[in-house]
Amino acid sequence: MNRFEYARPATLADAVAAGAMPGTAYLAAGTNLMDLMKGGVVRPGHLVDITRLPGLDRIERLSDGGVRIGALVRNADLAYDTDFARRFPAVAEALLSGASAQLRNAATAGGNLLQRTRCAYFYDMASACNKRDPGAGCDTVGGENRLHAILGWSERCIAIHPSDFCVPLTALDALVEVEAQYQSKLRPTSVPNNPEADPCANMAQPRSYRLEEVSCRTGLVVSTLVATRLAESQPA
Ligand SMILES: Cc1cc2nc3c(=O)[nH]c(=O)nc-3n(C[C@H](O)[C@H](O)[C@H](O)COP(=O)(O)OP(=O)(O)OC[C@H]3O[C@@H](n4cnc5c(N)ncnc54)[C@H](O)[C@@H]3O)c2cc1C
Ligand code: SF4
């Protein structure tokens, strides 16, 4: 059994501080993380439960006409929010096209963006996977790869970004606000920036997010915490 410490911070500041410890994973609804832990694909030493953090479960209308989506807003709650769905129908439709009703009722906006790839070989510990075990090889390249990348792939990894939610966010020029030791805004993109980058650097999917201080055309913003490795890779 893989032993881990569990913490449930009461404030955002405490959650950010707890997340700075190496080997930490944030736990939202757990629909992806629990599968990964049960299969031994990831073995965090510290689990930081963010589900009770105040203020992250809100859909806020911004003064510039945009919307800020808290990291803990459930996928179904966002898709069925009448005002949001009227103004951002592509996002609502994408959310409803993903997973199942039960999963959408639980899964959070932050967890959706930061979920790991759904490449079957990644989840199968008997298969070679560079993303799970850097340098091991990639069984998908010569295997069952019909649903894998046709753009933005490398010889080392041809997995696609798993989030349906991320696709309209990219099209709508949305931003991801990050709470870490510093604050920053990222632009999500469903195509990796640098396909040649080492896939093991994608542990927290940093390749999927570009760090930019940018203005946002639609004002659509997803606020989230950020996984430690991404925080470490950014300038102070
Ligand atoms: C059977 C099945 C089918 C699916 N089909 C689809 C599909 O068709 N389309 C689709 O888009 N998705 C699909 N998914 C994925 C699903 O959308 C994700 O599992 C879900 O969105 C993850 O959200 P969560 O809140 O459960 O995150 P968790 O499982 O709790 O976390 C996922 C990851 O994100 C990190 N994390 C979570 N929240 C934060 C945060 N606020 N800040 C920093 N890190 C965070 C965690 O540490 C973990 O690494 C499917 C999942 C399953 C199990
Ligand atoms: S495509 Fe990527 S995630 Fe899938 S087995 Fe290859 S390296 Fe692993």
GROMACS .gro file of C-alpha atoms and ligand atoms in nm:
model
  297
    1MET     CA    1   0.000   0.000   0.000
    2ASN     CA    2   0.122   0.348  -0.084
    3ARG     CA    3   0.119   0.562   0.228
    4PHE     CA    4   0.038   0.931   0.202
    5GLU     CA    5  -0.042   1.220   0.429
    6TYR     CA    6  -0.379   1.388   0.400
    7ALA     CA    7  -0.450   1.754   0.471
    8ARG     CA    8  -0.761   1.964   0.428
    9PRO     CA    9  -0.657   2.330   0.448
   10ALA     CA   10  -0.920   2.588   0.533
   11THR     CA   11  -0.779   2.878   0.334
   12LEU     CA   12  -0.639   2.933  -0.012
   13ALA     CA   13  -0.311   3.057   0.135
   14ASP     CA   14  -0.273   2.737   0.339
   15ALA     CA   15  -0.353   2.527   0.032
   16VAL     CA   16  -0.091   2.709  -0.174
   17ALA     CA   17   0.166   2.662   0.103
   18ALA     CA   18   0.081   2.293   0.139
   19GLY     CA   19   0.105   2.244  -0.238
   20ALA     CA   20   0.463   2.369  -0.242
   21MET     CA   21   0.584   2.048  -0.076
   22PRO     CA   22   0.741   1.806  -0.329
   23GLY     CA   23   0.525   1.504  -0.405
   24THR     CA   24   0.200   1.685  -0.329
   25ALA     CA   25  -0.122   1.644  -0.527
   26TYR     CA   26  -0.433   1.853  -0.490
   27LEU     CA   27  -0.751   1.650  -0.453
   28ALA     CA   28  -1.067   1.795  -0.607
   29ALA     CA   29  -1.349   1.550  -0.691
   30GLY     CA   30  -1.091   1.275  -0.740
   31THR     CA   31  -1.253   1.128  -1.053
   32ASN     CA   32  -0.913   1.119  -1.223
   33LEU     CA   33  -0.670   1.131  -0.932
   34MET     CA   34  -0.825   0.838  -0.742
   35ASP     CA   35  -0.807   0.615  -1.052
   36LEU     CA   36  -0.442   0.709  -1.097
   37MET     CA   37  -0.361   0.639  -0.733
   38LYS     CA   38  -0.548   0.310  -0.723
   39GLY     CA   39  -0.362   0.193  -1.033
   40GLY     CA   40  -0.026   0.302  -0.891
   41VAL     CA   41   0.027   0.540  -1.182
   42VAL     CA   42   0.086   0.829  -0.945
   43ARG     CA   43   0.194   0.799  -0.582
   44PRO     CA   44   0.171   1.137  -0.413
   45GLY     CA   45   0.321   1.150  -0.066
   46HIS     CA   46   0.089   1.435   0.032
   47LEU     CA   47  -0.272   1.475  -0.065
   48VAL     CA   48  -0.416   1.823  -0.018
   49ASP     CA   49  -0.794   1.816  -0.021
   50ILE     CA   50  -0.912   2.147  -0.169
   51THR     CA   51  -1.283   2.064  -0.179
   52ARG     CA   52  -1.372   2.281   0.123
   53LEU     CA   53  -1.178   2.591   0.019
   54PRO     CA   54  -1.408   2.892   0.033
   55GLY     CA   55  -1.491   3.100  -0.272
   56LEU     CA   56  -1.374   2.860  -0.543
   57ASP     CA   57  -1.720   2.722  -0.620
   58ARG     CA   58  -1.860   3.040  -0.771
   59ILE     CA   59  -1.947   3.147  -1.124
   60GLU     CA   60  -1.893   3.524  -1.116
   61ARG     CA   61  -2.001   3.775  -1.373
   62LEU     CA   62  -1.720   4.027  -1.433
   63SER     CA   63  -1.764   4.397  -1.494
   64ASP     CA   64  -1.611   4.366  -1.843
   65GLY     CA   65  -1.887   4.122  -1.942
   66GLY     CA   66  -1.674   3.815  -1.884
   67VAL     CA   67  -1.716   3.531  -1.639
   68ARG     CA   68  -1.480   3.392  -1.375
   69ILE     CA   69  -1.528   3.020  -1.314
   70GLY     CA   70  -1.401   2.899  -0.977
   71ALA     CA   71  -1.178   2.592  -0.980
   72LEU     CA   72  -1.432   2.397  -0.774
   73VAL     CA   73  -1.737   2.467  -0.991
   74ARG     CA   74  -1.875   2.130  -1.095
   75ASN     CA   75  -1.883   2.059  -1.468
   76ALA     CA   76  -2.261   2.000  -1.463
   77ASP     CA   77  -2.332   2.313  -1.257
   78LEU     CA   78  -2.143   2.523  -1.511
   79ALA     CA   79  -2.302   2.361  -1.815
   80TYR     CA   80  -2.653   2.401  -1.672
   81ASP     CA   81  -2.608   2.757  -1.546
   82THR     CA   82  -2.864   2.928  -1.766
   83ASP     CA   83  -2.686   3.262  -1.797
   84PHE     CA   84  -2.348   3.100  -1.862
   85ALA     CA   85  -2.485   2.852  -2.118
   86ARG     CA   86  -2.663   3.130  -2.306
   87ARG     CA   87  -2.347   3.338  -2.330
   88PHE     CA   88  -2.094   3.058  -2.380
   89PRO     CA   89  -2.290   2.778  -2.550
   90ALA     CA   90  -1.976   2.615  -2.694
   91VAL     CA   91  -1.833   2.568  -2.345
   92ALA     CA   92  -2.159   2.429  -2.208
   93GLU     CA   93  -2.190   2.191  -2.503
   94ALA     CA   94  -1.831   2.072  -2.469
   95LEU     CA   95  -1.880   2.004  -2.099
   96LEU     CA   96  -2.193   1.803  -2.165
   97SER     CA   97  -2.018   1.599  -2.434
   98GLY     CA   98  -1.761   1.471  -2.183
   99ALA     CA   99  -1.770   1.165  -1.959
  100SER     CA  100  -2.106   1.069  -1.800
  101ALA     CA  101  -2.374   1.253  -1.602
  102GLN     CA  102  -2.240   1.107  -1.275
  103LEU     CA  103  -1.885   1.218  -1.352
  104ARG     CA  104  -1.994   1.564  -1.467
  105ASN     CA  105  -2.190   1.608  -1.142
  106ALA     CA  106  -1.869   1.552  -0.946
  107ALA     CA  107  -1.583   1.672  -1.167
  108THR     CA  108  -1.456   2.027  -1.115
  109ALA     CA  109  -1.340   2.293  -1.361
  110GLY     CA  110  -0.986   2.295  -1.219
  111GLY     CA  111  -0.965   1.916  -1.216
  112ASN     CA  112  -1.088   1.898  -1.573
  113LEU     CA  113  -0.810   2.126  -1.697
  114LEU     CA  114  -0.545   1.944  -1.495
  115GLN     CA  115  -0.660   1.586  -1.554
  116ARG     CA  116  -0.396   1.351  -1.690
  117THR     CA  117  -0.403   1.201  -2.036
  118ARG     CA  118  -0.655   0.927  -2.105
  119CYS     CA  119  -0.403   0.729  -2.314
  120ALA     CA  120  -0.475   0.366  -2.218
  121TYR     CA  121  -0.107   0.273  -2.214
  122PHE     CA  122  -0.041   0.546  -1.960
  123TYR     CA  123  -0.286   0.375  -1.720
  124ASP     CA  124  -0.154   0.024  -1.791
  125MET     CA  125   0.147  -0.029  -1.568
  126ALA     CA  126   0.259  -0.324  -1.785
  127SER     CA  127   0.302  -0.094  -2.089
  128ALA     CA  128   0.594   0.131  -2.176
  129CYS     CA  129   0.505   0.497  -2.135
  130ASN     CA  130   0.747   0.787  -2.144
  131LYS     CA  131   0.502   1.013  -1.967
  132ARG     CA  132   0.475   0.776  -1.669
  133ASP     CA  133   0.830   0.644  -1.681
  134PRO     CA  134   1.061   0.881  -1.871
  135GLY     CA  135   1.285   0.697  -2.117
  136ALA     CA  136   1.080   0.375  -2.109
  137GLY     CA  137   0.945   0.420  -2.461
  138CYS     CA  138   0.593   0.460  -2.591
  139ASP     CA  139   0.379   0.154  -2.665
  140THR     CA  140   0.113   0.370  -2.829
  141VAL     CA  141   0.332   0.455  -3.128
  142GLY     CA  142   0.319   0.096  -3.256
  143GLY     CA  143  -0.003   0.009  -3.078
  144GLU     CA  144  -0.367   0.115  -3.068
  145ASN     CA  145  -0.334   0.481  -3.160
  146ARG     CA  146  -0.637   0.569  -3.370
  147LEU     CA  147  -0.759   0.836  -3.125
  148HIS     CA  148  -0.419   0.991  -3.065
  149ALA     CA  149  -0.263   1.314  -3.188
  150ILE     CA  150  -0.231   1.421  -3.549
  151LEU     CA  151  -0.097   1.764  -3.447
  152GLY     CA  152   0.151   1.862  -3.179
  153TRP     CA  153   0.297   1.516  -3.120
  154SER     CA  154   0.655   1.402  -3.074
  155GLU     CA  155   0.833   1.069  -3.124
  156ARG     CA  156   0.819   1.024  -2.749
  157CYS     CA  157   0.451   1.091  -2.685
  158ILE     CA  158   0.149   1.113  -2.911
  159ALA     CA  159  -0.117   1.154  -2.644
  160ILE     CA  160  -0.377   1.425  -2.687
  161HIS     CA  161  -0.497   1.669  -2.427
  162PRO     CA  162  -0.790   1.491  -2.260
  163SER     CA  163  -1.013   1.784  -2.171
  164ASP     CA  164  -1.318   1.867  -2.385
  165PHE     CA  165  -1.362   2.180  -2.172
  166CYS     CA  166  -1.018   2.305  -2.274
  167VAL     CA  167  -1.103   2.314  -2.645
  168PRO     CA  168  -1.364   2.595  -2.641
  169LEU     CA  169  -1.159   2.775  -2.376
  170THR     CA  170  -0.877   2.782  -2.629
  171ALA     CA  171  -1.108   2.902  -2.906
  172LEU     CA  172  -1.255   3.171  -2.680
  173ASP     CA  173  -0.914   3.297  -2.573
  174ALA     CA  174  -0.989   3.223  -2.209
  175LEU     CA  175  -0.737   3.268  -1.931
  176VAL     CA  176  -0.648   3.050  -1.637
  177GLU     CA  177  -0.574   3.246  -1.322
  178VAL     CA  178  -0.325   3.071  -1.101
  179GLU     CA  179  -0.289   3.103  -0.727
  180ALA     CA  180   0.058   2.997  -0.624
  181GLN     CA  181   0.349   3.162  -0.452
  182TYR     CA  182   0.301   3.418  -0.724
  183GLN     CA  183  -0.011   3.498  -0.921
  184SER     CA  184  -0.021   3.463  -1.294
  185LYS     CA  185  -0.247   3.412  -1.588
  186LEU     CA  186  -0.209   3.130  -1.835
  187ARG     CA  187  -0.372   3.070  -2.167
  188PRO     CA  188  -0.492   2.712  -2.211
  189THR     CA  189  -0.428   2.542  -2.539
  190SER     CA  190  -0.522   2.193  -2.643
  191VAL     CA  191  -0.208   2.165  -2.858
  192PRO     CA  192   0.123   2.140  -2.670
  193ASN     CA  193   0.353   2.438  -2.716
  194ASN     CA  194   0.662   2.235  -2.767
  195PRO     CA  195   0.602   1.884  -2.897
  196GLU     CA  196   0.970   1.807  -2.871
  197ALA     CA  197   0.970   1.878  -2.500
  198ASP     CA  198   1.032   1.582  -2.276
  199PRO     CA  199   0.692   1.428  -2.201
  200CYS     CA  200   0.802   1.364  -1.846
  201ALA     CA  201   0.801   1.739  -1.800
  202ASN     CA  202   0.428   1.713  -1.846
  203MET     CA  203   0.359   1.568  -1.500
  204ALA     CA  204   0.138   1.862  -1.416
  205GLN     CA  205   0.065   1.924  -1.783
  206PRO     CA  206   0.263   2.246  -1.800
  207ARG     CA  207   0.311   2.195  -2.173
  208SER     CA  208  -0.060   2.250  -2.210
  209TYR     CA  209  -0.053   2.598  -2.067
  210ARG     CA  210   0.139   2.897  -2.186
  211LEU     CA  211   0.245   3.149  -1.927
  212GLU     CA  212   0.151   3.490  -2.052
  213GLU     CA  213   0.030   3.814  -1.915
  214VAL     CA  214  -0.245   3.868  -2.166
  215SER     CA  215  -0.573   4.040  -2.203
  216CYS     CA  216  -0.874   3.827  -2.271
  217ARG     CA  217  -1.113   3.892  -2.556
  218THR     CA  218  -1.417   3.731  -2.398
  219GLY     CA  219  -1.325   3.788  -2.036
  220LEU     CA  220  -1.371   3.416  -1.969
  221VAL     CA  221  -1.148   3.317  -1.681
  222VAL     CA  222  -1.101   2.991  -1.492
  223SER     CA  223  -0.937   3.043  -1.156
  224THR     CA  224  -0.743   2.752  -1.017
  225LEU     CA  225  -0.463   2.647  -0.793
  226VAL     CA  226  -0.164   2.513  -0.970
  227ALA     CA  227   0.027   2.192  -0.924
  228THR     CA  228   0.365   2.229  -0.765
  229ARG     CA  229   0.574   2.125  -1.062
  230LEU     CA  230   0.422   2.390  -1.279
  231ALA     CA  231   0.484   2.649  -1.009
  232GLU     CA  232   0.845   2.539  -0.985
  233SER     CA  233   0.895   2.574  -1.357
  234GLN     CA  234   0.787   2.937  -1.362
  235PRO     CA  235   0.995   3.244  -1.285
  236ALA     CA  236   0.951   3.388  -0.937
  237LIG     C1  237  -1.477   0.712  -1.739
  237LIG     C2  238  -1.431   0.854  -1.760
  237LIG     C3  239  -1.462   0.917  -1.878
  237LIG     C4  240  -1.420   1.049  -1.900
  237LIG     N1  241  -1.451   1.110  -2.017
  237LIG     C5  242  -1.414   1.241  -2.036
  237LIG     C6  243  -1.448   1.310  -2.155
  237LIG     O1  244  -1.514   1.255  -2.245
  237LIG     N2  245  -1.409   1.440  -2.166
  237LIG     C7  246  -1.338   1.504  -2.068
  237LIG     O2  247  -1.304   1.622  -2.084
  237LIG     N3  248  -1.303   1.440  -1.955
  237LIG     C8  249  -1.339   1.311  -1.938
  237LIG     N4  250  -1.306   1.247  -1.822
  237LIG     C9  251  -1.219   1.312  -1.727
  237LIG    C10  252  -1.296   1.393  -1.625
  237LIG     O3  253  -1.346   1.508  -1.687
  237LIG    C11  254  -1.194   1.428  -1.517
  237LIG     O4  255  -1.170   1.308  -1.442
  237LIG    C12  256  -1.244   1.537  -1.424
  237LIG     O5  257  -1.275   1.655  -1.493
  237LIG    C13  258  -1.138   1.568  -1.320
  237LIG     O6  259  -1.192   1.657  -1.226
  237LIG     P1  260  -1.181   1.626  -1.071
  237LIG     O7  261  -1.239   1.742  -0.999
  237LIG     O8  262  -1.236   1.491  -1.038
  237LIG     O9  263  -1.023   1.626  -1.056
  237LIG     P2  264  -0.926   1.530  -0.967
  237LIG    O10  265  -0.936   1.389  -1.014
  237LIG    O11  266  -0.952   1.557  -0.823
  237LIG    O12  267  -0.789   1.593  -1.008
  237LIG    C14  268  -0.735   1.575  -1.139
  237LIG    C15  269  -0.594   1.633  -1.143
  237LIG    O13  270  -0.599   1.774  -1.132
  237LIG    C16  271  -0.532   1.818  -1.013
  237LIG     N5  272  -0.618   1.925  -0.962
  237LIG    C17  273  -0.752   1.919  -0.941
  237LIG     N6  274  -0.800   2.040  -0.910
  237LIG    C18  275  -0.694   2.124  -0.906
  237LIG    C19  276  -0.678   2.262  -0.880
  237LIG     N7  277  -0.781   2.341  -0.852
  237LIG     N8  278  -0.555   2.315  -0.887
  237LIG    C20  279  -0.449   2.236  -0.916
  237LIG     N9  280  -0.456   2.106  -0.943
  237LIG    C21  281  -0.579   2.050  -0.940
  237LIG    C22  282  -0.520   1.697  -0.924
  237LIG    O14  283  -0.406   1.704  -0.841
  237LIG    C23  284  -0.506   1.586  -1.027
  237LIG    O15  285  -0.374   1.578  -1.075
  237LIG    C24  286  -1.347   1.116  -1.798
  237LIG    C25  287  -1.319   1.051  -1.677
  237LIG    C26  288  -1.359   0.921  -1.658
  237LIG    C27  289  -1.325   0.853  -1.526
  238SF4     S1  290   0.130   0.831  -2.608
  238SF4    FE1  291   0.224   0.939  -2.432
  238SF4     S2  292   0.092   0.880  -2.261
  238SF4    FE2  293   0.053   0.728  -2.422
  238SF4     S3  294   0.202   0.559  -2.386
  238SF4    FE3  295   0.299   0.704  -2.526
  238SF4     S4  296   0.420   0.835  -2.387
  238SF4    FE4  297   0.264   0.735  -2.262
   0.00000   0.00000   0.00000
